[in-house]
C-alpha cells in the first residue's frame, strides 16, 4: 500500500523518525494524500444529498442576497486557483521529466469539488434555510487538515529559500479563501422574501437565531409573541397524525390478544377438570356478568377490587414505531460521546508522563493539550445534540399523548367515563404525560450506564490491577444502603402525597364553598382542619429531609471512600506497588466517570417503574370503549313520520314524536326524566331497542354549561355570526336587560363555570346558544327552573311555546312547572323510569290517571288559571314596557355602534400576573428570614468547611503521589505509608461530616420556612372579602396552595443546597489549579467575565421561557376540564372537531415555549462547556509551559480537577436559573398574603348576649356596590322590618335581591347608609359576631366532604338529640336512619351522593339547628319539585313562627302569605306593603302575580 502511494507522490509516505526529534513534522506525501482526501471524502459522500432540492423542487428560487454573491465569488476564486495549479502542472510537465501523478489528481479533484460547492450554493436557494450544515462541517474539517501543511510550508520557508514559489503562493491563497468561506458560512443567509416566514419558523442550525432570542430575552422580558413558531412537522397535528395511525394498528393487535386471554380464562372457568363443576350454561352466565363493567363503589378509590382487563403492551410499541428516527440518531451521538469520555483520562496519563519525563519533546505536550481541548469540545457538541434530541422526543411524546387523551375524552362511552373522575383524567394529562416526557430524557441511560460502568472497570483494572475490586465493592455496598434509604423515603413520600391530596381536597372545597363558610362563620373550624393535616405533612417532610441528608452524606462519602479503598489496598498488597501520579490521577478521573452512571442507573430504573404505572393507566384509558352510537339511527322512515321515535330501555320506553310538535316530559324527582334525555343524546348504555333521529340536535342541559369566553362566543358556539338572527335570539331569550347590566355588554368575559352570571342568566345563555344553533330538534332539560316565574313565562311565549321562535321545530321539554302544560301538544308522564301515560293535556285529565292526581294535588283551580293564561296574553306587552325592554333596545343598538373600548370591569378575570424581569433580591431574603438567619449562616459555614476539607484531601493525595519520585529505587517506609493513608482517610471523613451537619440544619430550617409561609397564606386567604374570589379563578388560588407550597416545601431547599455546593466546588477547583500553576489566576478573570455574561443573558431568557411554559400550560388543562364537564353538550351539537382543533392550537402554543426553552438551554450549554474546555486547555497548557518546575502529582491534580469543572459549571447555571425560577413561588405566595382583608372577625365592641333578641331590621338609606369601579347595586334603600315579621322580596333577575342578603351578612360593605339589627349598627361589630347570629338557607346548597354531622355542626356545639330533632323537622330523619352509618354517613365531594332536593333539605336542617332570630331564605326553592318545596315551606312556617323571616322568591306562590312584600327594581324599593294591598293597587306586583296566575291571596295556598 505505502509503496503504491510513494510512487503516486514521488516521495516517502511514512517514516517514524520524522517524529522523534524536537522539530517534528509529517512527510510531504502523507500531507498530500491523507490530509487532502479525508475532508474531500467526507464532502463527496454527503454533498450530493444537498442537490436534491434542485431536482424535485417546484418552488421558485429565492432572490439573490449579498451573502450569496460573496459565497459564489469566493468559490469561483477557489476554482480558479485549482485550475491555475493544474495548468502549472502541465506547463512544468512539458519542461522536464514527468511529474508525480499527485500533481494532476489533486487539482482535478479540487476543481470538481469547487464546482459542486457552487452548485450546492445555488441549490440551497430553493430551501427556506439557505445555509448548508454539511458545507460548514466541510470547511471546518478542511481548515483543520490544512493546518499541518500550512505550518510545515512556513517552517521550511523560514529555514531556507522557497523552492517552489507558485505552488507555495497558490496554497496560501486557497487556504485564505477557505477561511473566508468558513467565516461567511457562519452567518445565516436569509432571502428577503423568506424573512417574513423565517421570523416565525425556527432555523435548524440556528447559528444566529438562538442568539437573537437570547439577546431579546435579555433586553426585555419575552412575550409569547416573540417566540418562534414551530415547524410544520413539529406541530401537534402532524405528530399526532402519525402517532394515531400507529396506535390504531397496535391497539387492534392488543385487543386481539385481550380476546385470546379472555377465551383462555373462559376455558379455564368452563373446564370441569378445574374442580368448579359448573354446567356449561352456568359458566356462560358468569361470562355475561363479567363482561359488564364493574361499577366502582364510591368508597374504593379505584385501585382496589378487580379491574376490567384492558388491551396491554401497545403503548411502548407505538412510541418506538412513531419516533424511531429520533431514537436512532440520539443513540449514535451518545455512543460517540461515551467513547470520548474515556479518551480524556488516557490523555491525562500521557500528559503526566510527559511532565515527569525529562527527555520528552515539547511538541508532544502541546499536542496533548490541544487533543484534550478537542476531545472536550467534540464531547460537548455530541452531548448537546443528544440532549436536544432527547428533549425534542420528550415534548413530542407528551404532545401526542395529550392529544390522544383529549380525543379519547370526546369519544369515550359513558361507562368508561364513570370509571375515572374529571380530576383523574386531568391527572393523566398532567402527571402521566409529563412522566413520559421526563423518561424520554433519560431512556438511553438504560444501555449507556452499564456500558460506561463496564468500560471504566476495564480501564481501571489496567491501572491498578485487582485492587480496583476493593473500590468497586465499596460502590456496590453503597447501592443497597441508598436503595434502603430511597425505599424509606418513598414510603414517607406516599404518606405525604395522601396528606397533600387530603389538604388540597379540603382547600378546593373551602374555595368553592367560601361563600357558605363566610355566611355561617365557619372559617375557624376549617382552618383548624387544614392546619392539622399540614402539621402531619410537615412532620413527614422533615423526616424525609433527614433521610435525604443521610443519603447525600453517603453519596458524598462514596467517591472518596472508593479511592481510599482502592489506593490503600493497592499500596498494602505489595511492597513494590508505589502510588505514582499517573496511576492515582488517571484512576481518580476514571472513578469520576464511574460516579455518574452509578448514580443514574437506580434513578432511571425507578423512573422506569413509575412510567410503567403510567403506561398501564394510559393503556386502560386510551384502550377503553368508545361511545356506542349504534342505538341512534338516522333513518328517514319512521312510523307516522315522526322526527324522533324511540323504543329504549330507560326501563322500557316507546315513544314517537311528530316533527314540529312540543312534547313535555313530567314526573316526580328521580322518575328518570334526565335519563331519558341522556338516552336521546346517546349518552346512556343501550341494552335493547334504538332511537331514530332525523335532523340536527340542540340541547339545553339542566345545569347550564358555560365556557370561559365572552358572552357572545358562548351564544354563537362556533357558528358564523348572523347579526339579525343574533339580535332576535337575544331578545327572545330576555337577555337584553342583562346585557345592559353587564359591564361590556355581550363582550363581557365570563369566568370559569359562568361564575359572574346568576343561575337564571346562565340558563338563558344556554338556551340562547341552542336557539341560535338553528337545529331541527331541541332537547330541553328543565331550562325554566332557574329563572323567575315571569321570565319563564316570557321565554315560553317567545321561544318555546306555540308562538315562539321555535314553533316549527320539534321540542322535547322536561319540566317541573305545571302552568305551561295546557299549551303543549303532548305530555309524557314518567313514573320510575317507565312511561305511565302520554297524550294531550285534556286526554290525560280525562284519564284520571297518575297525572290527574298530581295536578289535583298542586294545581287547584288550574283550569281556571289556564284560561286566564290563554286569554290574558295581551298583558305581557305591559310587562315588557315595565321592564324597560322597549327603551333598552335602542340604547343597546347605540352601544353596538360605538367602537369597542375596554370598559372598566369588562374583564372579570384579571390575566394571571406573569412576574416579569429579575426576581427581586428581597424574595431570597424573605425566604432566608423565614428559615431563620442563624440557620442560614451555619448552613453556609458547614459547606465552607466541607470544601476546605475537600481541597485538603486532594493536596494530600498529590503530595502522596510525589513520594514515588522521592523514594525512587529505595524501599518505601511503612510509617510514611500509614501516615499517608490515615490522614487521607481523616480528611475525607471530616468532609462528609461537615456536609451532614449542613444538610441536617437546612432540613430543620426549611421546615420552619414552610410552616410559616403556609400559615400566613392560609389565614390570609380565609380573611379576604368575597369579591376577591369572584375575580380570581379558584384554580389560581388552589395553584398557590398546591404547586407553590410544594415548591417551597421540597424544591427550594434542594435548589439552595445544590447551588451552594456547586458554587463552592467551582471556587475550590479554580483554587487548586491556581495553586499548581499560579498564572492560571490571570486567565480566570476573562473566563469568569465571559461566563458571567452568558449566565446573565441565559438566565433571564430561560426564566421567562419557564414562566411562559407554566402560563401556557394551564390553559391546556383548564380547556380539558371544561371539555369534560361539557361533554354531553359538545357531543349533542356535534362540535367535537372544533374542540380538537382548539386543543391542538392551545398545545402548540405551549409546545412552542418549551421548544424555545430547550433550544436556549442548548445554546447556553454549548457556550458554557466551551468555557469548561478552555479551563482544561489552559491548565494543561500552563502545565506544559512550566514543565521542569512542576511535580507530576500537582499537574495531575490540576488537570483532573479541570476535567471535572465543565459539569459543575453547567450545573451552577442550571441551579441559578432553577433557584430563580423556584423562588418565584415565594413571590407568588407572598402576593396572596398581602391581599386586603375584610373587616376583623371579632372587634372590641361585642354585641350584647343573646343579640338579636327581637329580630328587628332597619335599613337607613343603604347603598352598596360590588367592586369600587362598578355602579351601585342598591341605590339607597330605607325600610323597617318589625320583629317576627315575614317579608317576601321579589323582583326581576338583577334587581338586587341577592345583594340584599349579602349586605345583611356584610359580604358586601356599605357604600353609604347603614343597617341596624335590634338597634345595633352591624358595621360596628365583628363579622363573626354578626354572622353567627343570623341564619340563611342559601340559593345553591353547598355541602362539604366529611360526615353528615360535620355538615350540620362543624364546631360540635350541639348534642346528638338536637341534631336528630333538626333532621326530623327537615324531613330527613327517616332517610338518615336508613343509612348504615346514620349521622356519620360520609358526604362525597360537593354532596354528589345526595340528590339536589336532599341537599336543600340538609341546608334547611342547618338553619333549624341554628335557630337564630333572623332567617333569610334565598331562592331556595328553584331546583326542587313541588313536593319538597311544600315540605320546606311547612317547616319554615311552623319552626320559624317567632323569627323574622326574609324570603327571596322566584315563585310568587311561596310569599303570598307573607306579612309584607318588598318589590325591588334596579336597586330601589318600588312597592312595599302587604300582598293583599299590592294586588289591589294595579302596580308592578299585581302584573307579576297575573303572569303567575294568581288573582287573590286565597288561590295560592299551594
PDB file of C-alpha atoms in Angstrom, residues 114-309:
ATOM      1  CA  UNK A 114     -15.456  23.639  -6.004  1.00  0.00           C
ATOM      2  CA  UNK A 115     -17.891  23.148  -8.878  1.00  0.00           C
ATOM      3  CA  UNK A 116     -20.063  21.073  -6.598  1.00  0.00           C
ATOM      4  CA  UNK A 117     -19.865  23.799  -3.923  1.00  0.00           C
ATOM      5  CA  UNK A 118     -21.087  26.361  -6.479  1.00  0.00           C
ATOM      6  CA  UNK A 119     -23.987  24.067  -7.364  1.00  0.00           C
ATOM      7  CA  UNK A 120     -24.903  23.495  -3.737  1.00  0.00           C
ATOM      8  CA  UNK A 121     -24.966  27.211  -3.018  1.00  0.00           C
ATOM      9  CA  UNK A 122     -27.371  27.563  -5.914  1.00  0.00           C
ATOM     10  CA  UNK A 123     -29.484  24.567  -4.904  1.00  0.00           C
ATOM     11  CA  UNK A 124     -29.940  25.916  -1.395  1.00  0.00           C
ATOM     12  CA  UNK A 125     -31.851  28.841  -2.856  1.00  0.00           C
ATOM     13  CA  UNK A 126     -34.840  26.509  -3.199  1.00  0.00           C
ATOM     14  CA  UNK A 127     -34.898  25.984   0.564  1.00  0.00           C
ATOM     15  CA  UNK A 128     -36.212  28.216   3.282  1.00  0.00           C
ATOM     16  CA  UNK A 129     -32.971  27.932   5.174  1.00  0.00           C
ATOM     17  CA  UNK A 130     -30.187  28.593   2.671  1.00  0.00           C
ATOM     18  CA  UNK A 131     -27.259  27.644   4.910  1.00  0.00           C
ATOM     19  CA  UNK A 132     -25.845  24.179   4.460  1.00  0.00           C
ATOM     20  CA  UNK A 133     -24.640  22.411   7.590  1.00  0.00           C
ATOM     21  CA  UNK A 134     -22.612  19.913   5.567  1.00  0.00           C
ATOM     22  CA  UNK A 135     -20.663  22.688   3.902  1.00  0.00           C
ATOM     23  CA  UNK A 136     -19.956  24.254   7.259  1.00  0.00           C
ATOM     24  CA  UNK A 137     -18.582  20.952   8.579  1.00  0.00           C
ATOM     25  CA  UNK A 138     -16.535  20.522   5.394  1.00  0.00           C
ATOM     26  CA  UNK A 139     -14.904  23.961   5.741  1.00  0.00           C
ATOM     27  CA  UNK A 140     -14.055  23.211   9.365  1.00  0.00           C
ATOM     28  CA  UNK A 141     -12.509  19.840   8.517  1.00  0.00           C
ATOM     29  CA  UNK A 142     -10.623  21.171   5.528  1.00  0.00           C
ATOM     30  CA  UNK A 143      -9.119  24.024   7.565  1.00  0.00           C
ATOM     31  CA  UNK A 144      -8.119  21.678  10.390  1.00  0.00           C
ATOM     32  CA  UNK A 145      -6.360  19.290   7.974  1.00  0.00           C
ATOM     33  CA  UNK A 146      -4.763  22.259   6.212  1.00  0.00           C
ATOM     34  CA  UNK A 147      -3.059  23.464   9.407  1.00  0.00           C
ATOM     35  CA  UNK A 148      -0.313  20.808   9.136  1.00  0.00           C
ATOM     36  CA  UNK A 149       0.876  21.594   5.558  1.00  0.00           C
ATOM     37  CA  UNK A 150       0.421  25.271   6.442  1.00  0.00           C
ATOM     38  CA  UNK A 151       2.891  25.136   9.337  1.00  0.00           C
ATOM     39  CA  UNK A 152       5.405  22.866   7.559  1.00  0.00           C
ATOM     40  CA  UNK A 153       5.495  25.162   4.491  1.00  0.00           C
ATOM     41  CA  UNK A 154       6.012  28.156   6.767  1.00  0.00           C
ATOM     42  CA  UNK A 155       8.795  26.466   8.722  1.00  0.00           C
ATOM     43  CA  UNK A 156      10.585  25.435   5.529  1.00  0.00           C
ATOM     44  CA  UNK A 157      10.287  28.940   4.117  1.00  0.00           C
ATOM     45  CA  UNK A 158      11.819  30.376   7.268  1.00  0.00           C
ATOM     46  CA  UNK A 159      14.746  27.908   7.206  1.00  0.00           C
ATOM     47  CA  UNK A 160      15.744  28.091   3.537  1.00  0.00           C
ATOM     48  CA  UNK A 161      14.679  29.994   0.391  1.00  0.00           C
ATOM     49  CA  UNK A 162      11.386  28.751  -1.101  1.00  0.00           C
ATOM     50  CA  UNK A 163      11.950  26.146  -3.782  1.00  0.00           C
ATOM     51  CA  UNK A 164       8.528  26.091  -5.494  1.00  0.00           C
ATOM     52  CA  UNK A 165       7.169  29.653  -5.293  1.00  0.00           C
ATOM     53  CA  UNK A 166       3.981  29.340  -7.478  1.00  0.00           C
ATOM     54  CA  UNK A 167       2.624  26.348  -5.537  1.00  0.00           C
ATOM     55  CA  UNK A 168       3.597  27.970  -2.243  1.00  0.00           C
ATOM     56  CA  UNK A 169       1.587  31.095  -3.126  1.00  0.00           C
ATOM     57  CA  UNK A 170      -1.397  29.144  -4.504  1.00  0.00           C
ATOM     58  CA  UNK A 171      -1.641  27.058  -1.330  1.00  0.00           C
ATOM     59  CA  UNK A 172      -1.811  30.130   0.877  1.00  0.00           C
ATOM     60  CA  UNK A 173      -4.329  31.895  -1.400  1.00  0.00           C
ATOM     61  CA  UNK A 174      -6.601  28.852  -1.421  1.00  0.00           C
ATOM     62  CA  UNK A 175      -6.257  28.430   2.384  1.00  0.00           C
ATOM     63  CA  UNK A 176      -7.165  32.091   2.905  1.00  0.00           C
ATOM     64  CA  UNK A 177     -10.227  31.787   0.631  1.00  0.00           C
ATOM     65  CA  UNK A 178     -11.397  28.691   2.509  1.00  0.00           C
ATOM     66  CA  UNK A 179     -11.005  30.558   5.784  1.00  0.00           C
ATOM     67  CA  UNK A 180     -13.139  33.403   4.421  1.00  0.00           C
ATOM     68  CA  UNK A 181     -15.806  30.977   3.213  1.00  0.00           C
ATOM     69  CA  UNK A 182     -15.790  29.342   6.626  1.00  0.00           C
ATOM     70  CA  UNK A 183     -16.389  32.730   8.268  1.00  0.00           C
ATOM     71  CA  UNK A 184     -19.072  33.757   5.772  1.00  0.00           C
ATOM     72  CA  UNK A 185     -20.991  30.498   6.202  1.00  0.00           C
ATOM     73  CA  UNK A 186     -21.160  31.306   9.895  1.00  0.00           C
ATOM     74  CA  UNK A 187     -23.773  33.980   9.098  1.00  0.00           C
ATOM     75  CA  UNK A 188     -27.244  32.816   8.236  1.00  0.00           C
ATOM     76  CA  UNK A 189     -28.223  33.740   4.726  1.00  0.00           C
ATOM     77  CA  UNK A 190     -31.878  34.695   4.613  1.00  0.00           C
ATOM     78  CA  UNK A 191     -33.607  35.842   1.460  1.00  0.00           C
ATOM     79  CA  UNK A 192     -35.818  38.935   1.895  1.00  0.00           C
ATOM     80  CA  UNK A 193     -38.999  37.104   0.884  1.00  0.00           C
ATOM     81  CA  UNK A 194     -38.385  34.277   3.300  1.00  0.00           C
ATOM     82  CA  UNK A 195     -37.502  36.693   6.102  1.00  0.00           C
ATOM     83  CA  UNK A 196     -41.206  37.040   6.816  1.00  0.00           C
ATOM     84  CA  UNK A 197     -41.600  33.292   7.096  1.00  0.00           C
ATOM     85  CA  UNK A 198     -38.362  32.627   8.920  1.00  0.00           C
ATOM     86  CA  UNK A 199     -39.272  35.163  11.532  1.00  0.00           C
ATOM     87  CA  UNK A 200     -41.795  32.588  12.572  1.00  0.00           C
ATOM     88  CA  UNK A 201     -40.054  29.333  11.752  1.00  0.00           C
ATOM     89  CA  UNK A 202     -37.017  28.328  13.729  1.00  0.00           C
ATOM     90  CA  UNK A 203     -33.922  27.805  11.614  1.00  0.00           C
ATOM     91  CA  UNK A 204     -32.317  24.394  12.122  1.00  0.00           C
ATOM     92  CA  UNK A 205     -28.661  25.130  12.765  1.00  0.00           C
ATOM     93  CA  UNK A 206     -29.638  28.317  14.494  1.00  0.00           C
ATOM     94  CA  UNK A 207     -26.222  29.866  14.318  1.00  0.00           C
ATOM     95  CA  UNK A 208     -27.687  33.302  14.701  1.00  0.00           C
ATOM     96  CA  UNK A 209     -31.273  32.552  15.654  1.00  0.00           C
ATOM     97  CA  UNK A 210     -30.942  31.475  19.286  1.00  0.00           C
ATOM     98  CA  UNK A 211     -28.670  34.460  19.744  1.00  0.00           C
ATOM     99  CA  UNK A 212     -31.384  36.763  18.590  1.00  0.00           C
ATOM    100  CA  UNK A 213     -33.835  35.317  21.047  1.00  0.00           C
ATOM    101  CA  UNK A 214     -31.436  35.182  23.956  1.00  0.00           C
ATOM    102  CA  UNK A 215     -30.460  38.812  23.386  1.00  0.00           C
ATOM    103  CA  UNK A 216     -34.081  39.812  23.063  1.00  0.00           C
ATOM    104  CA  UNK A 217     -34.840  37.972  26.272  1.00  0.00           C
ATOM    105  CA  UNK A 218     -32.040  39.838  27.989  1.00  0.00           C
ATOM    106  CA  UNK A 219     -33.214  43.256  26.827  1.00  0.00           C
ATOM    107  CA  UNK A 220     -36.854  42.821  27.710  1.00  0.00           C
ATOM    108  CA  UNK A 221     -38.948  40.029  29.199  1.00  0.00           C
ATOM    109  CA  UNK A 222     -40.019  37.680  26.420  1.00  0.00           C
ATOM    110  CA  UNK A 223     -43.669  37.515  25.480  1.00  0.00           C
ATOM    111  CA  UNK A 224     -45.334  34.598  23.737  1.00  0.00           C
ATOM    112  CA  UNK A 225     -45.318  36.648  20.503  1.00  0.00           C
ATOM    113  CA  UNK A 226     -41.506  36.794  20.492  1.00  0.00           C
ATOM    114  CA  UNK A 227     -41.149  33.055  20.316  1.00  0.00           C
ATOM    115  CA  UNK A 228     -40.618  31.269  17.011  1.00  0.00           C
ATOM    116  CA  UNK A 229     -43.471  29.348  15.520  1.00  0.00           C
ATOM    117  CA  UNK A 230     -42.995  25.600  15.316  1.00  0.00           C
ATOM    118  CA  UNK A 231     -42.071  23.968  12.038  1.00  0.00           C
ATOM    119  CA  UNK A 232     -44.909  22.141  10.354  1.00  0.00           C
ATOM    120  CA  UNK A 233     -43.611  18.718  11.299  1.00  0.00           C
ATOM    121  CA  UNK A 234     -43.332  19.712  14.971  1.00  0.00           C
ATOM    122  CA  UNK A 235     -46.925  20.857  15.203  1.00  0.00           C
ATOM    123  CA  UNK A 236     -49.209  18.740  17.351  1.00  0.00           C
ATOM    124  CA  UNK A 237     -51.445  17.855  14.436  1.00  0.00           C
ATOM    125  CA  UNK A 238     -48.605  16.406  12.357  1.00  0.00           C
ATOM    126  CA  UNK A 239     -47.090  14.442  15.228  1.00  0.00           C
ATOM    127  CA  UNK A 240     -50.457  13.154  16.322  1.00  0.00           C
ATOM    128  CA  UNK A 241     -51.479  12.025  12.839  1.00  0.00           C
ATOM    129  CA  UNK A 242     -48.512   9.640  12.609  1.00  0.00           C
ATOM    130  CA  UNK A 243     -48.966   8.530  16.176  1.00  0.00           C
ATOM    131  CA  UNK A 244     -52.661   7.816  15.727  1.00  0.00           C
ATOM    132  CA  UNK A 245     -52.060   5.667  12.666  1.00  0.00           C
ATOM    133  CA  UNK A 246     -49.528   3.566  14.559  1.00  0.00           C
ATOM    134  CA  UNK A 247     -51.712   3.499  17.648  1.00  0.00           C
ATOM    135  CA  UNK A 248     -54.702   2.114  15.792  1.00  0.00           C
ATOM    136  CA  UNK A 249     -52.804  -0.872  14.425  1.00  0.00           C
ATOM    137  CA  UNK A 250     -51.112  -1.541  17.774  1.00  0.00           C
ATOM    138  CA  UNK A 251     -54.383  -1.343  19.706  1.00  0.00           C
ATOM    139  CA  UNK A 252     -56.064  -3.648  17.255  1.00  0.00           C
ATOM    140  CA  UNK A 253     -53.370  -6.258  17.865  1.00  0.00           C
ATOM    141  CA  UNK A 254     -53.568  -5.743  21.609  1.00  0.00           C
ATOM    142  CA  UNK A 255     -57.336  -6.188  21.532  1.00  0.00           C
ATOM    143  CA  UNK A 256     -56.937  -9.449  19.678  1.00  0.00           C
ATOM    144  CA  UNK A 257     -54.553 -10.597  22.422  1.00  0.00           C
ATOM    145  CA  UNK A 258     -57.079  -9.496  25.008  1.00  0.00           C
ATOM    146  CA  UNK A 259     -59.761 -11.624  23.365  1.00  0.00           C
ATOM    147  CA  UNK A 260     -57.356 -14.584  23.444  1.00  0.00           C
ATOM    148  CA  UNK A 261     -56.738 -14.011  27.146  1.00  0.00           C
ATOM    149  CA  UNK A 262     -60.450 -13.829  27.805  1.00  0.00           C
ATOM    150  CA  UNK A 263     -61.080 -17.017  25.865  1.00  0.00           C
ATOM    151  CA  UNK A 264     -58.379 -18.775  27.820  1.00  0.00           C
ATOM    152  CA  UNK A 265     -59.951 -17.642  31.080  1.00  0.00           C
ATOM    153  CA  UNK A 266     -63.296 -18.802  29.814  1.00  0.00           C
ATOM    154  CA  UNK A 267     -61.908 -22.223  29.021  1.00  0.00           C
ATOM    155  CA  UNK A 268     -60.373 -22.482  32.466  1.00  0.00           C
ATOM    156  CA  UNK A 269     -63.663 -21.465  34.021  1.00  0.00           C
ATOM    157  CA  UNK A 270     -65.730 -23.751  31.871  1.00  0.00           C
ATOM    158  CA  UNK A 271     -63.325 -26.672  32.220  1.00  0.00           C
ATOM    159  CA  UNK A 272     -64.899 -29.190  34.582  1.00  0.00           C
ATOM    160  CA  UNK A 273     -61.426 -30.570  35.380  1.00  0.00           C
ATOM    161  CA  UNK A 274     -60.641 -27.388  37.233  1.00  0.00           C
ATOM    162  CA  UNK A 275     -62.852 -28.522  40.036  1.00  0.00           C
ATOM    163  CA  UNK A 276     -65.599 -25.949  39.605  1.00  0.00           C
ATOM    164  CA  UNK A 277     -68.061 -28.365  38.130  1.00  0.00           C
ATOM    165  CA  UNK A 278     -70.493 -25.965  36.605  1.00  0.00           C
ATOM    166  CA  UNK A 279     -72.728 -26.800  33.786  1.00  0.00           C
ATOM    167  CA  UNK A 280     -71.988 -25.032  30.518  1.00  0.00           C
ATOM    168  CA  UNK A 281     -74.984 -22.780  30.948  1.00  0.00           C
ATOM    169  CA  UNK A 282     -73.878 -21.546  34.330  1.00  0.00           C
ATOM    170  CA  UNK A 283     -70.424 -20.668  33.169  1.00  0.00           C
ATOM    171  CA  UNK A 284     -71.935 -18.757  30.271  1.00  0.00           C
ATOM    172  CA  UNK A 285     -73.898 -16.679  32.789  1.00  0.00           C
ATOM    173  CA  UNK A 286     -70.754 -15.862  34.667  1.00  0.00           C
ATOM    174  CA  UNK A 287     -69.194 -14.598  31.482  1.00  0.00           C
ATOM    175  CA  UNK A 288     -72.096 -12.328  30.802  1.00  0.00           C
ATOM    176  CA  UNK A 289     -71.739 -10.954  34.294  1.00  0.00           C
ATOM    177  CA  UNK A 290     -68.017 -10.498  33.826  1.00  0.00           C
ATOM    178  CA  UNK A 291     -68.409  -8.619  30.629  1.00  0.00           C
ATOM    179  CA  UNK A 292     -70.442  -5.873  32.185  1.00  0.00           C
ATOM    180  CA  UNK A 293     -68.040  -3.279  33.501  1.00  0.00           C
ATOM    181  CA  UNK A 294     -67.833  -3.424  37.250  1.00  0.00           C
ATOM    182  CA  UNK A 295     -69.091  -0.191  38.658  1.00  0.00           C
ATOM    183  CA  UNK A 296     -66.805   1.194  41.306  1.00  0.00           C
ATOM    184  CA  UNK A 297     -68.397   1.900  44.619  1.00  0.00           C
ATOM    185  CA  UNK A 298     -67.776   5.446  45.740  1.00  0.00           C
ATOM    186  CA  UNK A 299     -65.753   4.130  48.647  1.00  0.00           C
ATOM    187  CA  UNK A 300     -62.918   2.342  46.931  1.00  0.00           C
ATOM    188  CA  UNK A 301     -60.548   4.657  45.193  1.00  0.00           C
ATOM    189  CA  UNK A 302     -60.147   2.710  42.017  1.00  0.00           C
ATOM    190  CA  UNK A 303     -57.150   0.524  42.693  1.00  0.00           C
ATOM    191  CA  UNK A 304     -58.863  -1.970  44.949  1.00  0.00           C
ATOM    192  CA  UNK A 305     -61.231  -4.564  43.612  1.00  0.00           C
ATOM    193  CA  UNK A 306     -60.700  -6.471  40.369  1.00  0.00           C
ATOM    194  CA  UNK A 307     -60.338  -4.135  37.415  1.00  0.00           C
ATOM    195  CA  UNK A 308     -61.535  -4.985  33.970  1.00  0.00           C
ATOM    196  CA  UNK A 309     -58.838  -6.401  31.807  1.00  0.00           C
TER     197      UNK A 309
END
